CSV table of C-alpha atoms in Angstrom, one decimal:
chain,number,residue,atom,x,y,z
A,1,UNK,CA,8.9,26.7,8.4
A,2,UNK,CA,10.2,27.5,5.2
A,3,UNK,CA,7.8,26.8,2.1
A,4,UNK,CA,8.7,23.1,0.7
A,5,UNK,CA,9.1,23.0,-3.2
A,6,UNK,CA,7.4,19.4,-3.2
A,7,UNK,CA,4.8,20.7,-1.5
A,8,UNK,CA,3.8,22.3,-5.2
A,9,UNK,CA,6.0,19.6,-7.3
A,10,UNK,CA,4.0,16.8,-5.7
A,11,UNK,CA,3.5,14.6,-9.7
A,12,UNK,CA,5.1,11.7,-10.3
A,13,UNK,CA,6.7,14.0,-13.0
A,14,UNK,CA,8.5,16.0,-10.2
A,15,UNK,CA,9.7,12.8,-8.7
A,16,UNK,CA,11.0,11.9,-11.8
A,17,UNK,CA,13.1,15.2,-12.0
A,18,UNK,CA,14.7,14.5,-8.8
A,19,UNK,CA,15.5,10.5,-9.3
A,20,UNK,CA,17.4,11.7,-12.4
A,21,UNK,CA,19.4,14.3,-10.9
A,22,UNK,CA,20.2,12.5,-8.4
A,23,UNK,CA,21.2,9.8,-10.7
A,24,UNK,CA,23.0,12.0,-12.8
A,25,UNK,CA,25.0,13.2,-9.9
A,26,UNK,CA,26.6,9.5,-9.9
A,27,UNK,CA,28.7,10.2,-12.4
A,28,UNK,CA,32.0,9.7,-12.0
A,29,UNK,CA,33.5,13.2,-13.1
A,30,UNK,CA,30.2,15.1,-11.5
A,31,UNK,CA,32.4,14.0,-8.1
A,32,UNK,CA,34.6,17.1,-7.9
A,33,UNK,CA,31.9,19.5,-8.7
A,34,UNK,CA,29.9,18.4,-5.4
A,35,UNK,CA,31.3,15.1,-3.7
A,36,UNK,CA,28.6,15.0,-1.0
A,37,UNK,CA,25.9,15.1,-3.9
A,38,UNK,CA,28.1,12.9,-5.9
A,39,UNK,CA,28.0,10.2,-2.8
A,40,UNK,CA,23.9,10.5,-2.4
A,41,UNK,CA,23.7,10.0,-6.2
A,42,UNK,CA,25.8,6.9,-6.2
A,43,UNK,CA,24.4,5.4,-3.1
A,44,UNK,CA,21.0,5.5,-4.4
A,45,UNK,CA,22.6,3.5,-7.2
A,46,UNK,CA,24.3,1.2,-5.1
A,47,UNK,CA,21.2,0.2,-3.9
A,48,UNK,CA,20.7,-1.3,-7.4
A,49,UNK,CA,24.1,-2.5,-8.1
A,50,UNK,CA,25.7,-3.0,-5.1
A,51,UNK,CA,29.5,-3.5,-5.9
A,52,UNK,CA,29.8,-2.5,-9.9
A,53,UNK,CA,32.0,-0.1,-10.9
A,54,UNK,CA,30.8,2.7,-12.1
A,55,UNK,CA,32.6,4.4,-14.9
A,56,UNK,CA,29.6,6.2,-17.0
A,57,UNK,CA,26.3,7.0,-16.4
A,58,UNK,CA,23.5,8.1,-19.1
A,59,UNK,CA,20.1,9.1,-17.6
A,60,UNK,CA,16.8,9.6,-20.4
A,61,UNK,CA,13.2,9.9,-19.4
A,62,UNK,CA,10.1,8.7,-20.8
A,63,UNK,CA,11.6,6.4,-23.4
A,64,UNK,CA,9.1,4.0,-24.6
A,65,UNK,CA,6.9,5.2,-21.5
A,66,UNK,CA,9.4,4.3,-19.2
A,67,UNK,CA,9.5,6.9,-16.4
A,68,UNK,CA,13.4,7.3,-16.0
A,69,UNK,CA,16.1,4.5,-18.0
A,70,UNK,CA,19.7,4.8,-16.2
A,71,UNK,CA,21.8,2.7,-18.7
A,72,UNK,CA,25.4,2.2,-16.8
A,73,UNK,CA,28.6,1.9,-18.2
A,74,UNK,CA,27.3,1.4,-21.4
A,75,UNK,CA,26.1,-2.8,-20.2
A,76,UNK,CA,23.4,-2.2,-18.0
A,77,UNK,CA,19.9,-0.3,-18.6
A,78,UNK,CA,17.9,-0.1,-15.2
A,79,UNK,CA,14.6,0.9,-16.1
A,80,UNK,CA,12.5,2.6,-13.1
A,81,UNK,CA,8.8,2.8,-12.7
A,82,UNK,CA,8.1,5.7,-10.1
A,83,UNK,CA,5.1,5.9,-8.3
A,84,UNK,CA,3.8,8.6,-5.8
A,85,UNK,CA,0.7,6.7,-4.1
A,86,UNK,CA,-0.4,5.3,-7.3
A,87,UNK,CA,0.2,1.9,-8.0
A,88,UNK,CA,0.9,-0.7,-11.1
A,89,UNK,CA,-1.6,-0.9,-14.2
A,90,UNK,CA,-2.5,-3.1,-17.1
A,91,UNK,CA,0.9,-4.6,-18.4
A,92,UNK,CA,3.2,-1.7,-17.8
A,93,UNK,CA,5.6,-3.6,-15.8
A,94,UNK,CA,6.3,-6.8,-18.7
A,95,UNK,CA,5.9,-3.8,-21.5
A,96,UNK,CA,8.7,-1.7,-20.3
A,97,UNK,CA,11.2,-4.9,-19.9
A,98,UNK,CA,10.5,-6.1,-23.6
A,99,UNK,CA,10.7,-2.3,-24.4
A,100,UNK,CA,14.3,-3.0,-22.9
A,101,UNK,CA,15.1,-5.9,-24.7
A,102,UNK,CA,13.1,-5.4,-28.3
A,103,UNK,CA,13.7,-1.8,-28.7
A,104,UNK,CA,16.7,-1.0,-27.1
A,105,UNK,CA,19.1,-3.5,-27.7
A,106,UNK,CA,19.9,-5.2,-24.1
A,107,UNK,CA,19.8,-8.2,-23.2
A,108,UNK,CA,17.2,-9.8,-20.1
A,109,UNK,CA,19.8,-10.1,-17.9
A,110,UNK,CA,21.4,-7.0,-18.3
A,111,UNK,CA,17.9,-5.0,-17.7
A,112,UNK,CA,17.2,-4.2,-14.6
A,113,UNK,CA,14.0,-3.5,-13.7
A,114,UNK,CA,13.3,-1.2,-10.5
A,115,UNK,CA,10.0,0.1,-8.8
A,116,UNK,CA,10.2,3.0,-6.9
A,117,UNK,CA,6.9,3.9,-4.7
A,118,UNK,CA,7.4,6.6,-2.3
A,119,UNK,CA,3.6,6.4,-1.4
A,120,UNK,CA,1.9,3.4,0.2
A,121,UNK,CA,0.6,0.5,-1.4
A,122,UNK,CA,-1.2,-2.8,0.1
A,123,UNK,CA,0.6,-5.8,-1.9
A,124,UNK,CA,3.8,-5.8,-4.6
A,125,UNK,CA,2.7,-9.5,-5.3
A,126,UNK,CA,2.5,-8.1,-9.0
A,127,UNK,CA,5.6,-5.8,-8.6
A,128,UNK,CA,7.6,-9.0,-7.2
A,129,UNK,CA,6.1,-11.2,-10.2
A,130,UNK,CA,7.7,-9.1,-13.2
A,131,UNK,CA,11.1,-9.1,-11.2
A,132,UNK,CA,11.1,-5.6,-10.2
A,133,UNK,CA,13.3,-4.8,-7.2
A,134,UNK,CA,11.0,-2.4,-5.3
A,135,UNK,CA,12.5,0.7,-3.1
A,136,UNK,CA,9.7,1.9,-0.9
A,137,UNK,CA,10.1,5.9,0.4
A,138,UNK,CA,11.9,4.1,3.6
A,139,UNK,CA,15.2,2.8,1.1
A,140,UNK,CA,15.4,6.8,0.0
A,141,UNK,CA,14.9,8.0,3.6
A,142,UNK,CA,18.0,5.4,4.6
A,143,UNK,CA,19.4,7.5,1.8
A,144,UNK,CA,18.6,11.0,2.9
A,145,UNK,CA,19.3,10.6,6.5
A,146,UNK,CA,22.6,9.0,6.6
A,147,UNK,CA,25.5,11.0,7.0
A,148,UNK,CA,26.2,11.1,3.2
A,149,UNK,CA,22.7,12.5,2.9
A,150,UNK,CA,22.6,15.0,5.3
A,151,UNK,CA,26.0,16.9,4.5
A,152,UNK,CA,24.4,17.0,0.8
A,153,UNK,CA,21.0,18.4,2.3
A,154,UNK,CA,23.0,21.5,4.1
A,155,UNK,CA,23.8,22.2,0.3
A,156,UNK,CA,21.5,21.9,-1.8
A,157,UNK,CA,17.7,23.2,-0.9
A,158,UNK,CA,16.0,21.2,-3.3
A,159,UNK,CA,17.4,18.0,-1.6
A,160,UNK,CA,16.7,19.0,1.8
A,161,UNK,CA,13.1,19.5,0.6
A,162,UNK,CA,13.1,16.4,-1.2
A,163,UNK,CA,14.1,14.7,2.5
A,164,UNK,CA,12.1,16.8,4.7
A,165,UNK,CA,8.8,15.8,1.8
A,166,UNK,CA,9.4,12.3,2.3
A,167,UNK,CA,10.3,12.7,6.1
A,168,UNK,CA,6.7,14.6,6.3
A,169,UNK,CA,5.1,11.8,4.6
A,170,UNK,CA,6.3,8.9,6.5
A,171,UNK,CA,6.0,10.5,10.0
A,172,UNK,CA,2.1,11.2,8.6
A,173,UNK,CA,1.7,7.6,8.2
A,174,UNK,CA,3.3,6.8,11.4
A,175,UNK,CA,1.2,8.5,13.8
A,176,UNK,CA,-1.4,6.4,14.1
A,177,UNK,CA,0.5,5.4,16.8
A,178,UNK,CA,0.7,8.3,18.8
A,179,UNK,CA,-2.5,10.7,18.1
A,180,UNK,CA,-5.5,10.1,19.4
A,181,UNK,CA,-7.7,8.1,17.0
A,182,UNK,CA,-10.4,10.7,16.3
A,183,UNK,CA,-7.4,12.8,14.7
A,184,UNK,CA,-6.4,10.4,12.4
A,185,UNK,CA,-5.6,11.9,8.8
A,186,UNK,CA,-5.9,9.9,5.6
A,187,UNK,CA,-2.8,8.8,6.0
A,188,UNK,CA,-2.4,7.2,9.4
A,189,UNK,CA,-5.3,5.2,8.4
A,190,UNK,CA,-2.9,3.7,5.7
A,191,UNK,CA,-0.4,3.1,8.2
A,192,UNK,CA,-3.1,1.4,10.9
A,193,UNK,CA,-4.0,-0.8,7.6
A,194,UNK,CA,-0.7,-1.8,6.9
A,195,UNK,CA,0.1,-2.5,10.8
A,196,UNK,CA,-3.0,-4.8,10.9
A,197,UNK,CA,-1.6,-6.3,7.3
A,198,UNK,CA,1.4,-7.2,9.0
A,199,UNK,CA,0.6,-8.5,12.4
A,200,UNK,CA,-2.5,-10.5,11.2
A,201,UNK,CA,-0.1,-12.2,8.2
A,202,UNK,CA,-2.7,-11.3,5.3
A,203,UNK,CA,-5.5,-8.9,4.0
A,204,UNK,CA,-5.2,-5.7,1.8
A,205,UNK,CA,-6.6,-2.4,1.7
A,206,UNK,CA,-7.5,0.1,-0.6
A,207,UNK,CA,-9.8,3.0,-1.4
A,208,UNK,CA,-13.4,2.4,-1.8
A,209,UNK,CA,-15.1,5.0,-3.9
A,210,UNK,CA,-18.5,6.2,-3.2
A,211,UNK,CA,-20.5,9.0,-3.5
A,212,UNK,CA,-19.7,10.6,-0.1
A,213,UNK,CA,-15.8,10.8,-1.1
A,214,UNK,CA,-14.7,7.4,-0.3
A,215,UNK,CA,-13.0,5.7,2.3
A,216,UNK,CA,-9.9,3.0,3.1
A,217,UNK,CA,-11.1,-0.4,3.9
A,218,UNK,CA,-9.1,-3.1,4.7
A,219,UNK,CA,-10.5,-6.7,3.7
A,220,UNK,CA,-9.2,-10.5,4.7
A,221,UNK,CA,-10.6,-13.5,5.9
A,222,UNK,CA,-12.3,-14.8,2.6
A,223,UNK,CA,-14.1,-18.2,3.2
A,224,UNK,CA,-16.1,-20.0,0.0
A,225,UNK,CA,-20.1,-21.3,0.9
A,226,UNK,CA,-21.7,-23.0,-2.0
A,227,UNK,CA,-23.3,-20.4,-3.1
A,228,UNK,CA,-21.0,-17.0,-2.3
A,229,UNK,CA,-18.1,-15.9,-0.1
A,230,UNK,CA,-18.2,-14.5,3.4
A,231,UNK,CA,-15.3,-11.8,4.8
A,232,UNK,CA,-14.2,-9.2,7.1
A,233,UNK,CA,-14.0,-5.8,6.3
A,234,UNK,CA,-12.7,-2.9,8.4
A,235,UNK,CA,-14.1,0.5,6.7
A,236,UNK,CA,-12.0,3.3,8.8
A,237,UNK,CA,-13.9,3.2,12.2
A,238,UNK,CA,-16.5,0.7,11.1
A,239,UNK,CA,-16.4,-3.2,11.5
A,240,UNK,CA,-18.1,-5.2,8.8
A,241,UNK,CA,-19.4,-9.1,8.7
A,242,UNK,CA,-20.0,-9.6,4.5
A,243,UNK,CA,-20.5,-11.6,2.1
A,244,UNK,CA,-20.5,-12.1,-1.6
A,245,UNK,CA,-23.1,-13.8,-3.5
A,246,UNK,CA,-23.5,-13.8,-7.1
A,247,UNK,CA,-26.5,-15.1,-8.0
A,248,UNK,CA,-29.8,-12.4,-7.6
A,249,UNK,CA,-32.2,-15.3,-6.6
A,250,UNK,CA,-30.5,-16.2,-3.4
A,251,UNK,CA,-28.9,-12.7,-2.6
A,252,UNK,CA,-32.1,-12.1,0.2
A,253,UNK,CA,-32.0,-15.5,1.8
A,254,UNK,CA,-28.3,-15.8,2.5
A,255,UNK,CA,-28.0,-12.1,3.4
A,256,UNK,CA,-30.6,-13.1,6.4
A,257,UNK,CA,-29.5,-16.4,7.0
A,258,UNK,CA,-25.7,-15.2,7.1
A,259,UNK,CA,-27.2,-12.2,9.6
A,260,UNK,CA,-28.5,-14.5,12.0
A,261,UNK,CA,-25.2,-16.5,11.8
A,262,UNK,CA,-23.2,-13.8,12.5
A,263,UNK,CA,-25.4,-12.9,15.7
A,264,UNK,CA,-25.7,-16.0,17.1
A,265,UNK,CA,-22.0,-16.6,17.0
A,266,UNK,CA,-20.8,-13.5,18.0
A,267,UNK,CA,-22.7,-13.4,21.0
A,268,UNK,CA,-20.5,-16.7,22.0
A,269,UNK,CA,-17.4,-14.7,21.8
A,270,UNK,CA,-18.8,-11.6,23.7
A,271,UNK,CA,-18.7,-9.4,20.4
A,272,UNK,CA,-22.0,-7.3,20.1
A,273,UNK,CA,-23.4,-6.4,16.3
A,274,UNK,CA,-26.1,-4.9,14.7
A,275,UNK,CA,-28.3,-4.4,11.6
A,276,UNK,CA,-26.7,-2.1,9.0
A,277,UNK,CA,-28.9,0.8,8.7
A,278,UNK,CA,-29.4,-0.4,5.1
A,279,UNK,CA,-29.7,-4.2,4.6
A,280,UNK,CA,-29.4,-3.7,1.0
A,281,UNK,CA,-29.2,-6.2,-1.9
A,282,UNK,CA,-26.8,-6.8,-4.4
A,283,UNK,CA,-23.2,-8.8,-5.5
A,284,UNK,CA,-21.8,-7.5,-2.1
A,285,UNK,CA,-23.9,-7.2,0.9
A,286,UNK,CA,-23.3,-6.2,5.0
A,287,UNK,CA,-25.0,-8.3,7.3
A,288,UNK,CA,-23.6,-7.2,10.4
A,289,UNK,CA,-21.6,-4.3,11.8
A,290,UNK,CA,-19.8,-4.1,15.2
A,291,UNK,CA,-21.6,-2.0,17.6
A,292,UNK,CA,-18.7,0.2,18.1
A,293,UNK,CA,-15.6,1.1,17.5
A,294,UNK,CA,-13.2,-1.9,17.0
A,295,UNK,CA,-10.3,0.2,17.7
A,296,UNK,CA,-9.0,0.1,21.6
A,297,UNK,CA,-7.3,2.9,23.2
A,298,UNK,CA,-6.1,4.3,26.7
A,299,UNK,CA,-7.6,6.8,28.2
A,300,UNK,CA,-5.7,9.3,26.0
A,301,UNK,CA,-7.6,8.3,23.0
A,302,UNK,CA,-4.2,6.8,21.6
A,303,UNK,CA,-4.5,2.7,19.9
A,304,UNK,CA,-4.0,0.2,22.1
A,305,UNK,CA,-2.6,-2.2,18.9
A,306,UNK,CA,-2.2,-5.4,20.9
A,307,UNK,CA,-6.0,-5.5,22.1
A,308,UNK,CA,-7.3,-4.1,18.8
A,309,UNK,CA,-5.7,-7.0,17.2
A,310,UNK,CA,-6.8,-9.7,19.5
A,311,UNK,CA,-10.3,-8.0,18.6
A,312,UNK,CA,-9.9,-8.6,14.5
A,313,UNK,CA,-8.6,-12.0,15.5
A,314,UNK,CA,-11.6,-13.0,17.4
A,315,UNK,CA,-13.8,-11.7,14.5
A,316,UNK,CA,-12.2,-14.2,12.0
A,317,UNK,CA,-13.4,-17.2,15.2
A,318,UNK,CA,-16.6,-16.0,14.5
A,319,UNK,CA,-16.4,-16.5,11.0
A,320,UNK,CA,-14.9,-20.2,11.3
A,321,UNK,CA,-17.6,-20.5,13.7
A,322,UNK,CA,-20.4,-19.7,11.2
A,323,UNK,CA,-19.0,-23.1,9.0
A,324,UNK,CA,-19.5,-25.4,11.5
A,325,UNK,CA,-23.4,-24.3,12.3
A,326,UNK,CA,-25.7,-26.6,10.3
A,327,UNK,CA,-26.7,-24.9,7.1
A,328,UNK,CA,-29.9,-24.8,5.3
A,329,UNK,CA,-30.5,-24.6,1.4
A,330,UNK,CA,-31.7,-21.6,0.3
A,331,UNK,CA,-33.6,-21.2,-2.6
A,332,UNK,CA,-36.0,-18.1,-2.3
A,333,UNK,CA,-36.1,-14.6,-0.5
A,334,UNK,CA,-37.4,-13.7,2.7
């Protein structure tokens, strides 16, 4: 395979470059110079602004921090945030739209913010909150891969790389479902997560720093106790009963007492768990791990998703289980 100039131009800087050029190819008088380029540039638009007319295009980047501003027939200013894997930070989102509004002279409703994330992320519930209309790295794949896209790819390099990049990516995250699970890369972990995300209705994951390099963990299930919070956590291949308990005086107790909980209740729905090999103390604490891997496969070592699911589900029982065992005050360690 050819070398891939994204596989070196991989900053959200790069992707930047592209959006704009591709924007800028929108134009209406860049048509005759490459119509097939022209069409990819304006479709990506139209996925903004479905049925305007467009008669002018103007394309600036980082204006008052705002990754790319595409203002549109002089009426419109769309201002994009463009993430690679990274996702939204302090008040970036709210800033860039007053940015659009106090600084630049439009209006609210002629601003139109957009969020383009070509990685993965667990939630938009912030993205959605600030009115951003998101495109994910599926909405420019739809793009790349129609017809339009593909006759501009056979002419231009730097688009086909762009394609085959985000092609490259998304089939990645994808094969969780077809390699075996002991070959899963970093990224079909993220697609797993965001399978189970779906099908189960809830939960988020995200990376968990530690001193080992980390890991992905996906977390739902949350129920309150009086004096903490108890959850599920799935860290890559390892199942995890937890809980959360703020107070130092009554971490010990209710990381035994929730132990024995866990135990006793998942022996009623045929799940088997163990110790941690470190019961440790603190704000967040593990009091049980599944014995093995929570993950079901065929023979071939490839997920059986259905079963794996029905596994998680029967984990959260548990859990409801726990609330309806009598419960003791507790007051001092073990």
């Amino acid at each position: 395979m050819r070398p891939n100039l994204f596989d070196y131009a991989t900053s959200e800087l790069s992707q930047d470059a592209i959006l704009c050029w591709l924007l800028a190819w929108a134009t209406p008088e860049h048509q005759t110079l490459n119509t097939s380029l022209h069409q990819v540039g304006t479709d990506l638009l139209r996925l903004v602004f479905p049925h305007l007319t467009i008669r002018k295009i103007e394309v600036r980047r980082q204006v008052g921090k705002i990754d790319i501003l595409c203002i549109v027939n002089d009426e419109f200013a769309i201002i994009i945030e463009d993430k690679t894997g990274t996702i939204q930070h302090s008040d970036q989102l709210a800033r860039y739209k007053i940015h659009g509004s106090e600084h630049l002279g439009f209006s609210v409703e002629k601003i139109i913010p957009v969020y383009v994330q070509t990685g993965d992320q667990s939630d938009y519930v912030e993205v959605i909150k600030h009115g951003y209309t998101i495109l994910e790295r599926s909405c420019l794949l739809q793009i790349l891969e129609s017809p339009n896209g593909l006759t501009a790819r056979k002419g231009s390099d730097t688009l086909d790389d762009f394609g085959s990049y985000l092609r490259s990516i998304e089939n990645d995250v994808q094969s969780y479902r077809i390699l075996p699970i002991q070959d899963w890369t970093w990224n079909a972990w993220r697609g797993f997560f965001s399978e189970v995300q779906r099908r189960l209705g809830y939960g988020n994951w995200n990376y968990v720093p530690n001193q080992n390099g980390g890991f992905l963990a996906f977390y739902w299930h949350f129920s309150d106790f009086e004096d903490g919070t108890v959850f599920l956590q799935l860290e890559q291949e390892k199942f995890c009963f937890k809980i959360a308990v703020k107070n130092p005086a009554k971490q010990t107790a209710l990381r035994h007492h929730w132990h024995d909980l866990v135990v006793t209740n998942c022996k009623t729905h045929g799940l088997k768990v163990k110790r941690p090999p470190r019961f440790g103390k603190g704000n967040t604490m593990t009091v049980a791990i599944l014995d093995h891997d929570y993950r079901s496969t065929a023979q071939d070592g490839i997920l059986l998703i259905e079963e794996t699911i029905d596994l998680l589900r029967t984990a959260q029982k548990v859990l409801n289980d726990c609330f309806q065992q009598p419960h003791t005050d507790h007051h001092g360690d073990y």
